[in-house]
Amino acid sequence: MRTRIRNAIQVLVRGRVALVLAGTVVLVQGCSSSTGGSSSNGGAPGSGGVAAAAGSPTGGSSASSGGSSAPSGGRTTASGGLASLGGETTSSGATVTGGETTSGGGTVIGGETASGGATVTGGETTSGGATLTGGGTTSGGTTGRGGGTASGGTTGRGGTSGRGGTTSGGGVASTGGVSPSGGNTTVPAGTGHYQMENLDRGVVAVKVTGGVYVGWRMFGYEYDTTASNVSYNLYRDGTKVANVTDSTNYLDASGTTSSKYTVTAVIKGVEGTQSPAVTPWAQNYTSIPLKAVSGSSANDGSPGDLDGDGIVDIVLKWDPANSHDNSQSGVTDDVIIDGYTLAGKQLWRIDLGPNIRAGQHYTQMSVYDFDGDGKAELAVKTAPGTKDGTGAYLSTGPAASDDDSAVYRNSSGYILTGPEYITVFAGDTGKELATIDYPVPRGSVSAWGDAYGNRVDRFNGGFAFVKDNGVATGLPSIIQQRGYYTRLTVSALTFRNGVLAQNWIYDSVTAIPNGGGDHSCMAGDADGDLGQEIIPGARTIGSDGKFMCDSGMGHGDALDIAQLIPGKPLVTFSIHESLGGMDAHDAATCSMYFKITNPGVDAGRGRAEYVGTGDETSASCSGPGQVLCATGASGGPGAGSNFVIYWDEDEWRELENGTSITKVGGGTLLNASGCASNNSTKSVPTLTADLLGDWREEIVYRDTSSANLRVYTTTDVTKRRIYTLMHDPTYRAQVNFEQASYNQPPHTGFQISPNMPDPPVPNMHVK
């Protein structure tokens, strides 16, 4: 079966991850980039409420030291290609403790008492009618990893420094040169904390000018901070053509369209078994044929291996043309979710039925291997009338005795009565595995901020490695958020040993400052305790479900959680509506690095990232202004207003908007002719993630007719060697949250830029 599929698409697709595609609202047809305009919010933010107190700053950890690798490099431009992903996790049960009232932030159900604290910011400066608050207490740096020397090469194009791997003190050395799948015989168990996916080598070969580009991934568990301990042998037609020591890609000048490539890892001199052979693609993308749903379009995406065979699968959610924002009335068609193999075989179809409304804010998917069986599950909000992938109505838990013929929507199209569930579906069959009542019921609709049904049905969703009963286990939980602007709730649930159960629930109960809560949500370990915090905007919810802090800046349309300041913990960047402007603050304490306010002026778009051109003292924060995230001082290159992506030969992230990728300072790197972006003025892709090949990211678009998905990959040769970003827990969780509401790009938990310190050794294991 694997051979047949592999030959059908002419590429290794033995990865253990699938794309999950979520529909949203109005879609942009054609290939032109839709830009401009502020984001539609579907209702003004709520008012009232008392500003929550922010926690006091945490103590600093040791400052990041660690030298960067020496320049080496060079670059060869090429085009096209694709390979694969993988994964499995294990799980265990957890207990739930009783809820208590939190200080400065509402009630925790299934959690413990949270405490407040205060945020102190520095002196203020007024400029151009906007207040810039500098200073603020900041928390300490992250742990450094020693310096080292990289292997050489020649100077890359345009003065870009190449990197031939890194060396530093410490680290975990893998043994035996093995890979977890794809023909290798030994699977390293690993001893790290986070249970990550068991990825395939992800080899991709693409015919380009000057030969064949070949890329592959380094696994997180085989990464060694002594670069010379790990290299890779590349074989063409059974003959070794290169031993690659300074990267995970190669341009084979003698390659042809009929060449077959395999890769082996050589770890401390021991060569592992070869990956299955792949043949080159003719262009820089592959097309995935889709079975159309009349009147609907393909949309957002998120990864997970559905059938456990190591091959990338696709869960595609179709967005009907009559879907609506929560602020708009109108009946919508059913939301349809399909499961596909990468070769286009339909595995199943789920119909969420008439009691789940279609729109960008309604259906948010949590996708990961929650029970540790090697197959990803899909968890999503359901209701009476939902049919699983076998065509059967839901029949477990509260769904066993419901009325599947009942239609609860009112004349305006809103669904404000009737049962609400969350269901876990099997990845391989789409069959219902477990259904329970939705963890936070709607109750009184007006308690959420309006009486007609807008705010009660504002959802976000994904997964995160939160704590189980206050203990960081490294196991994944289903995360579902209900409500923002006024009342905000976040639920963490587990699915282990066939049981779907509540882990914890956070509930603000009353209104939060300035209509808080964004049209997105992200996760990351903000305080270094090995449990990921949930960050739905200005507020940080602890990994145990406790209130941690609130910046008081309120609601926004864009959100970035990343190490935006070298040597500092995770930073929250957001743009804002009620207070206008933007800010960057410590994600754990909410102490400000900078803030700009302009009350009453909605800042509609913004982004934060290291995007060039030489200043690595801070990422760029772009929105209503262009500043350095660390200080709020003007300067640095603009980070754009939409998506960012790792694409070319250097370590700066590129800008993505509509269906094109551009480089800061000018130049188009990709123009996806024949494709369409999603979500009207948001102009976002179906998905960006490190799906294939080396550590750089792929981008997935739908074509203009939604007859196919296209998965594009870079073929620029880079001399920077980083393990797959999918083995960084921050990045992996954020890839799933990427599809929630107003799509946001994922970020790693460590800095990536030309003179970056060595990446941390991932604290992870696979089965």
Coordinates of N, CA and C in Angstrom, one line a residue, residues 564-742:
L564 N 10.8 36.9 21.1 CA 11.0 38.1 20.2 C 12.2 38.9 20.7
I565 N 12.7 38.7 21.9 CA 13.8 39.4 22.4 C 14.9 38.4 22.9
P566 N 16.1 38.5 22.3 CA 17.1 37.5 22.6 C 17.4 37.4 24.1
G567 N 17.4 36.2 24.6 CA 17.8 36.0 26.0 C 16.6 36.1 26.9
K568 N 15.4 36.5 26.4 CA 14.2 36.7 27.3 C 13.3 35.5 27.0
P569 N 12.3 35.3 28.0 CA 11.3 34.3 27.8 C 10.3 34.7 26.7
L570 N 9.3 33.9 26.5 CA 8.3 34.1 25.5 C 7.7 35.5 25.7
V571 N 7.4 36.1 24.6 CA 6.8 37.5 24.5 C 5.5 37.4 23.8
T572 N 4.5 38.1 24.3 CA 3.2 38.3 23.6 C 3.2 39.6 22.9
F573 N 2.9 39.5 21.6 CA 2.7 40.7 20.8 C 1.3 40.7 20.3
S574 N 0.6 41.9 20.4 CA -0.7 41.9 19.8 C -1.0 43.4 19.4
I575 N -1.8 43.5 18.4 CA -2.4 44.8 18.1 C -3.8 44.9 18.8
H576 N -4.3 46.1 18.9 CA -5.5 46.3 19.7 C -6.6 47.2 19.1
E577 N -7.8 47.0 19.6 CA -9.0 47.7 19.1 C -9.4 48.9 20.0
S578 N -9.9 48.6 21.2 CA -10.4 49.6 22.0 C -9.3 50.7 22.4
L579 N -8.2 50.2 22.8 CA -7.1 51.1 23.1 C -6.2 51.5 21.9
G580 N -6.5 50.8 20.8 CA -5.7 51.1 19.6 C -4.3 50.7 19.8
G581 N -3.4 50.9 18.8 CA -2.0 50.6 19.0 C -1.6 49.2 19.0
M582 N -0.5 48.9 19.8 CA 0.0 47.6 19.9 C 0.9 47.5 21.1
D583 N 1.3 46.3 21.5 CA 2.2 46.2 22.6 C 3.0 44.9 22.6
A584 N 4.1 44.8 23.3 CA 4.8 43.5 23.5 C 5.1 43.4 25.0
H585 N 4.7 42.3 25.6 CA 4.9 42.1 27.0 C 5.3 40.7 27.3
D586 N 5.9 40.5 28.5 CA 6.3 39.2 29.0 C 5.1 38.3 29.1
A587 N 5.1 37.2 28.5 CA 3.9 36.3 28.4 C 3.5 35.8 29.8
A588 N 4.5 35.7 30.7 CA 4.2 35.1 32.0 C 3.8 36.1 33.0
T589 N 4.3 37.3 32.9 CA 4.0 38.3 33.9 C 3.2 39.5 33.4
C590 N 3.1 39.7 32.1 CA 2.5 40.8 31.5 C 3.2 42.1 31.7
S591 N 4.4 42.1 32.2 CA 5.2 43.3 32.3 C 5.6 43.8 30.9
M592 N 5.5 45.1 30.7 CA 5.6 45.7 29.4 C 7.0 45.8 28.9
Y593 N 7.3 45.5 27.6 CA 8.5 45.9 26.9 C 8.2 47.2 26.2
F594 N 7.0 47.4 25.6 CA 6.6 48.7 25.1 C 5.1 48.6 24.9
K595 N 4.4 49.7 24.9 CA 3.0 49.8 24.4 C 2.8 51.1 23.7
I596 N 2.0 51.1 22.7 CA 1.5 52.3 22.0 C 0.0 52.2 22.0
T597 N -0.6 53.3 22.5 CA -2.1 53.4 22.5 C -2.6 54.5 21.7
N598 N -3.7 54.4 21.1 CA -4.4 55.4 20.4 C -5.9 55.1 20.5
P599 N -6.5 55.4 21.7 CA -7.9 54.9 22.0 C -8.9 55.3 20.9
G600 N -9.7 54.3 20.6 CA -10.8 54.6 19.6 C -10.4 54.3 18.1
V601 N -9.1 54.0 17.9 CA -8.6 53.7 16.6 C -8.2 52.2 16.5
D602 N -9.0 51.5 15.7 CA -8.8 50.0 15.6 C -7.6 49.7 14.8
A603 N -6.6 49.1 15.4 CA -5.4 48.6 14.7 C -5.7 47.3 14.1
G604 N -5.9 47.2 12.8 CA -6.5 46.0 12.2 C -5.5 44.9 11.9
R605 N -4.2 45.2 11.6 CA -3.3 44.2 11.2 C -1.9 44.4 11.8
G606 N -1.2 43.4 12.1 CA 0.2 43.5 12.6 C 0.9 42.2 12.7
R607 N 2.2 42.2 12.9 CA 3.0 41.0 13.0 C 4.3 41.3 13.7
A608 N 4.9 40.3 14.3 CA 6.2 40.4 15.0 C 7.1 39.2 14.6
E609 N 8.3 39.5 14.2 CA 9.3 38.4 13.8 C 10.6 39.0 13.5
Y610 N 11.6 38.1 13.4 CA 13.0 38.5 12.9 C 12.9 38.3 11.4
V611 N 12.9 39.5 10.7 CA 12.7 39.4 9.2 C 13.9 40.1 8.5
G612 N 14.9 40.5 9.1 CA 16.1 41.1 8.4 C 16.2 42.6 8.8
T613 N 17.1 43.2 8.5 CA 18.3 43.0 7.6 C 19.6 43.3 8.3
G614 N 19.8 42.6 9.4 CA 21.1 42.7 10.1 C 20.9 43.0 11.6
D615 N 19.8 43.6 12.0 CA 19.7 43.9 13.4 C 19.0 42.7 14.1
E616 N 19.8 42.1 15.0 CA 19.3 40.9 15.7 C 19.1 41.2 17.2
T617 N 19.1 42.4 17.6 CA 18.9 42.8 19.0 C 17.5 42.6 19.4
S618 N 16.6 42.5 18.5 CA 15.2 42.4 18.7 C 14.5 42.0 17.5
A619 N 13.4 41.3 17.6 CA 12.5 41.1 16.5 C 11.8 42.5 16.2
S620 N 11.2 42.5 15.0 CA 10.4 43.7 14.6 C 9.0 43.5 15.0
C621 N 8.4 44.6 15.6 CA 7.0 44.6 15.8 C 6.3 45.6 14.9
S622 N 5.4 45.1 14.1 CA 4.8 46.0 13.1 C 3.3 46.0 13.2
G623 N 2.7 47.2 13.1 CA 1.3 47.4 13.2 C 1.0 48.8 12.9
P624 N 0.5 49.6 13.8 CA 0.4 51.0 13.6 C 1.7 51.7 13.9
G625 N 2.7 51.4 13.1 CA 4.1 51.8 13.4 C 5.0 50.6 13.2
Q626 N 6.3 50.9 13.2 CA 7.3 49.9 13.0 C 8.4 50.1 14.0
V627 N 8.5 49.2 15.0 CA 9.4 49.4 16.1 C 10.1 48.1 16.5
L628 N 11.1 48.3 17.3 CA 11.8 47.1 17.9 C 11.0 46.6 19.1
C629 N 10.7 45.3 19.1 CA 9.9 44.7 20.1 C 10.5 45.0 21.5
A630 N 11.8 45.0 21.6 CA 12.4 45.1 23.0 C 12.2 46.4 23.7
T631 N 12.1 47.5 22.9 CA 12.1 48.8 23.5 C 10.9 49.7 23.0
G632 N 10.4 49.4 21.8 CA 9.4 50.3 21.2 C 10.0 51.4 20.5
A633 N 11.3 51.4 20.3 CA 12.0 52.4 19.6 C 11.8 52.2 18.1
S634 N 11.7 53.2 17.3 CA 11.5 53.1 15.9 C 12.8 52.5 15.3
G635 N 12.6 51.7 14.2 CA 13.7 51.2 13.5 C 13.5 49.7 13.2
G636 N 14.4 49.2 12.4 CA 14.3 47.8 12.0 C 13.4 47.7 10.8
P637 N 13.4 46.5 10.2 CA 12.6 46.3 9.0 C 11.2 45.9 9.5
G638 N 10.2 46.2 8.6 CA 8.8 45.9 8.9 C 8.6 44.4 8.8
A639 N 7.8 43.9 9.8 CA 7.5 42.4 9.8 C 6.2 42.1 9.0
G640 N 5.7 43.1 8.3 CA 4.5 42.9 7.5 C 3.2 42.9 8.3
S641 N 2.1 42.5 7.7 CA 0.8 42.6 8.3 C 0.0 41.3 8.2
N642 N 0.6 40.3 7.7 CA -0.2 39.1 7.5 C 0.6 37.8 8.0
F643 N 1.1 37.0 7.1 CA 1.8 35.8 7.5 C 3.3 36.0 7.3
V644 N 4.1 35.1 8.0 CA 5.5 35.0 7.8 C 5.9 33.6 7.6
I645 N 7.0 33.3 6.9 CA 7.4 31.9 6.6 C 8.9 31.8 6.4
Y646 N 9.5 30.7 6.9 CA 10.9 30.4 6.6 C 10.9 29.8 5.2
W647 N 11.6 30.5 4.2 CA 11.5 30.0 2.9 C 12.8 30.0 2.1
D648 N 13.7 31.0 2.2 CA 14.8 31.0 1.3 C 16.1 30.5 2.1
E649 N 17.3 30.8 1.6 CA 18.5 30.2 2.2 C 18.9 30.8 3.5
D650 N 18.4 31.9 3.9 CA 18.9 32.5 5.1 C 17.9 32.2 6.3
E651 N 18.2 32.8 7.5 CA 17.4 32.5 8.7 C 16.4 33.5 8.9
W652 N 16.3 34.6 8.2 CA 15.3 35.6 8.3 C 14.0 35.0 7.8
R653 N 12.9 35.4 8.4 CA 11.6 34.9 7.9 C 11.1 35.8 6.8
E654 N 10.4 35.2 5.8 CA 9.9 36.0 4.7 C 8.5 36.4 5.0
L655 N 7.9 37.3 4.2 CA 6.6 37.8 4.3 C 5.7 37.1 3.4
E656 N 4.5 36.7 3.8 CA 3.5 36.0 3.0 C 2.2 36.8 3.1
N657 N 1.6 37.0 1.9 CA 0.2 37.6 1.8 C -0.4 37.1 0.6
G658 N -1.8 36.9 0.7 CA -2.5 36.4 -0.5 C -1.9 35.1 -0.9
T659 N -1.4 35.0 -2.1 CA -0.8 33.8 -2.6 C 0.7 34.0 -3.1
S660 N 1.4 34.9 -2.4 CA 2.8 35.1 -2.7 C 3.6 35.3 -1.5
I661 N 4.9 35.0 -1.7 CA 5.9 35.2 -0.6 C 6.9 36.2 -1.1
T662 N 7.2 37.2 -0.3 CA 8.2 38.2 -0.7 C 9.2 38.4 0.4
K663 N 10.4 38.9 -0.1 CA 11.5 39.1 0.8 C 11.5 40.5 1.3
V664 N 11.8 40.7 2.6 CA 12.0 42.1 3.1 C 13.0 42.8 2.3
G665 N 12.7 44.0 1.8 CA 13.7 44.7 1.0 C 13.4 44.5 -0.5
G666 N 12.4 43.7 -0.8 CA 12.0 43.5 -2.2 C 12.3 42.2 -2.8
G667 N 11.5 41.8 -3.8 CA 11.7 40.5 -4.5 C 10.6 39.5 -4.1
T668 N 10.0 38.9 -5.1 CA 9.0 37.9 -5.0 C 9.6 36.5 -5.1
L669 N 9.5 35.7 -4.0 CA 10.1 34.4 -4.0 C 9.1 33.3 -4.5
L670 N 7.8 33.6 -4.3 CA 6.8 32.6 -4.8 C 5.6 33.4 -5.2
N671 N 5.1 33.0 -6.4 CA 3.8 33.5 -6.8 C 3.0 32.3 -7.2
A672 N 2.0 31.9 -6.4 CA 1.3 30.7 -6.6 C 0.1 30.9 -7.6
S673 N 0.5 31.0 -8.8 CA -0.5 31.2 -9.9 C -1.5 30.1 -9.9
G674 N -2.8 30.4 -10.0 CA -3.9 29.4 -10.0 C -4.4 29.1 -8.7
C675 N -3.9 29.7 -7.6 CA -4.4 29.4 -6.3 C -5.1 30.6 -5.7
A676 N -5.8 30.4 -4.6 CA -6.6 31.4 -3.9 C -6.2 31.4 -2.4
S677 N -6.3 32.6 -1.8 CA -6.1 32.7 -0.4 C -7.5 32.6 0.3
N678 N -7.5 32.6 1.6 CA -8.7 32.3 2.4 C -9.1 33.6 3.2
N679 N -10.4 33.6 3.6 CA -10.9 34.5 4.6 C -10.9 36.0 4.2
S680 N -11.3 36.3 3.0 CA -11.5 37.6 2.6 C -10.3 38.5 2.8
T681 N -10.5 39.6 3.6 CA -9.4 40.5 3.7 C -8.2 40.0 4.5
K682 N -8.4 38.9 5.2 CA -7.3 38.3 5.9 C -6.3 37.7 4.9
S683 N -6.7 37.2 3.8 CA -5.8 36.7 2.7 C -4.8 35.7 3.2
V684 N -5.2 34.7 3.9 CA -4.3 33.7 4.5 C -4.2 32.4 3.8
P685 N -3.1 31.7 3.9 CA -3.1 30.4 3.2 C -3.9 29.3 4.0
T686 N -4.0 28.2 3.4 CA -4.6 27.0 4.1 C -3.8 26.6 5.3
L687 N -2.4 26.6 5.1 CA -1.5 26.2 6.2 C -0.1 26.6 5.9
T688 N 0.6 27.0 6.9 CA 2.1 27.0 6.8 C 2.6 26.2 8.0
A689 N 3.6 25.3 7.7 CA 4.2 24.5 8.7 C 5.4 23.8 8.1
D690 N 6.3 23.3 9.0 CA 7.4 22.6 8.6 C 7.0 21.1 8.3
L691 N 6.4 20.9 7.2 CA 5.8 19.6 6.9 C 6.7 18.6 6.3
L692 N 7.7 19.1 5.6 CA 8.5 18.2 4.7 C 9.9 18.7 4.6
G693 N 10.8 17.8 4.2 CA 12.2 18.2 3.9 C 12.9 18.7 5.1
D694 N 13.7 19.8 5.0 CA 14.4 20.3 6.1 C 13.6 21.2 7.0
W695 N 14.2 22.0 7.8 CA 13.5 22.8 8.9 C 12.6 23.9 8.3
R696 N 12.8 24.3 7.1 CA 12.0 25.4 6.6 C 10.6 25.0 6.3
E697 N 9.7 25.9 6.1 CA 8.3 25.6 6.1 C 7.7 25.4 4.7
E698 N 6.7 24.6 4.6 CA 5.9 24.5 3.4 C 4.6 25.4 3.5
I699 N 4.0 25.7 2.4 CA 2.8 26.4 2.4 C 1.8 25.7 1.5
V700 N 0.6 25.7 2.0 CA -0.5 25.0 1.4 C -1.6 26.0 1.0
Y701 N -2.0 26.0 -0.3 CA -3.1 26.8 -0.8 C -4.1 25.9 -1.5
R702 N -5.3 26.4 -1.6 CA -6.3 25.7 -2.4 C -6.2 26.4 -3.8
D703 N -6.6 25.6 -4.8 CA -6.6 26.2 -6.1 C -8.0 27.0 -6.2
T704 N -8.1 27.8 -7.3 CA -9.2 28.7 -7.4 C -10.6 28.0 -7.4
S705 N -10.6 26.7 -7.8 CA -11.9 26.0 -7.9 C -12.1 25.1 -6.7
S706 N -11.1 25.0 -5.8 CA -11.1 24.0 -4.7 C -11.2 22.6 -5.2
A707 N -10.7 22.4 -6.4 CA -10.6 21.0 -6.9 C -9.4 20.3 -6.4
N708 N -8.4 21.1 -6.0 CA -7.1 20.5 -5.5 C -6.5 21.4 -4.4
L709 N -5.7 20.8 -3.5 CA -4.8 21.6 -2.7 C -3.4 21.5 -3.3
R710 N -2.7 22.5 -3.1 CA -1.3 22.5 -3.6 C -0.4 22.7 -2.3
V711 N 0.6 21.8 -2.2 CA 1.6 22.0 -1.2 C 2.9 22.4 -1.8
Y712 N 3.3 23.6 -1.5 CA 4.6 24.2 -2.1 C 5.7 24.0 -1.1
T713 N 6.9 23.8 -1.6 CA 8.1 23.7 -0.8 C 9.2 24.6 -1.4
T714 N 10.1 25.1 -0.6 CA 11.3 25.8 -1.1 C 12.3 24.8 -1.6
T715 N 13.1 25.2 -2.6 CA 14.2 24.4 -3.0 C 15.5 25.2 -3.0
D716 N 15.6 26.3 -2.2 CA 16.8 27.1 -2.0 C 17.7 26.3 -1.1
V717 N 18.9 26.1 -1.5 CA 19.9 25.3 -0.6 C 20.3 26.2 0.5
T718 N 20.2 25.8 1.7 CA 20.7 26.5 2.9 C 21.7 25.7 3.6
K719 N 22.6 26.5 4.3 CA 23.7 25.8 5.1 C 23.4 25.9 6.6
R720 N 22.2 26.4 6.9 CA 21.8 26.3 8.3 C 21.1 25.0 8.6
R721 N 21.5 24.3 9.6 CA 21.0 23.0 10.0 C 20.3 23.1 11.3
I722 N 19.0 22.9 11.3 CA 18.1 22.9 12.5 C 17.3 21.6 12.4
Y723 N 17.0 21.0 13.6 CA 16.1 19.9 13.6 C 14.7 20.4 13.2
T724 N 13.8 19.4 12.7 CA 12.5 19.8 12.3 C 11.8 20.6 13.3
L725 N 11.2 21.7 12.9 CA 10.5 22.6 13.8 C 9.3 21.9 14.4
M726 N 8.8 20.8 13.8 CA 7.7 20.0 14.4 C 8.1 19.3 15.7
H727 N 9.4 19.2 16.0 CA 9.8 18.7 17.3 C 10.1 19.7 18.3
D728 N 9.8 21.0 18.0 CA 9.8 22.0 19.0 C 8.4 22.1 19.6
P729 N 8.1 21.9 20.9 CA 6.8 21.8 21.4 C 6.0 23.1 21.2
T730 N 6.7 24.3 21.3 CA 6.0 25.5 21.1 C 5.4 25.6 19.7
Y731 N 6.3 25.4 18.7 CA 5.9 25.4 17.3 C 4.8 24.4 17.0
R732 N 5.0 23.2 17.5 CA 4.0 22.2 17.2 C 2.6 22.5 17.6
A733 N 2.5 23.0 18.9 CA 1.2 23.4 19.4 C 0.6 24.6 18.6
Q734 N 1.5 25.5 18.3 CA 1.0 26.7 17.5 C 0.5 26.4 16.1
V735 N 1.1 25.3 15.5 CA 0.7 24.9 14.2 C -0.8 24.5 14.2
N736 N -1.2 23.8 15.3 CA -2.6 23.5 15.4 C -3.5 24.7 15.7
F737 N -3.0 25.6 16.5 CA -3.8 26.8 16.8 C -3.9 27.7 15.6
E738 N -3.0 27.5 14.6 CA -2.9 28.4 13.4 C -4.3 28.5 12.8
Q739 N -5.1 27.5 12.7 CA -6.3 27.5 12.0 C -7.5 28.1 12.8
A740 N -7.3 28.5 14.0 CA -8.4 29.0 14.8 C -8.7 30.5 14.4
S741 N -10.0 30.7 14.1 CA -10.6 32.0 13.9 C -9.8 32.8 12.8
Y742 N -9.2 33.9 13.3 CA -8.3 34.7 12.3 C -6.9 34.0 12.4

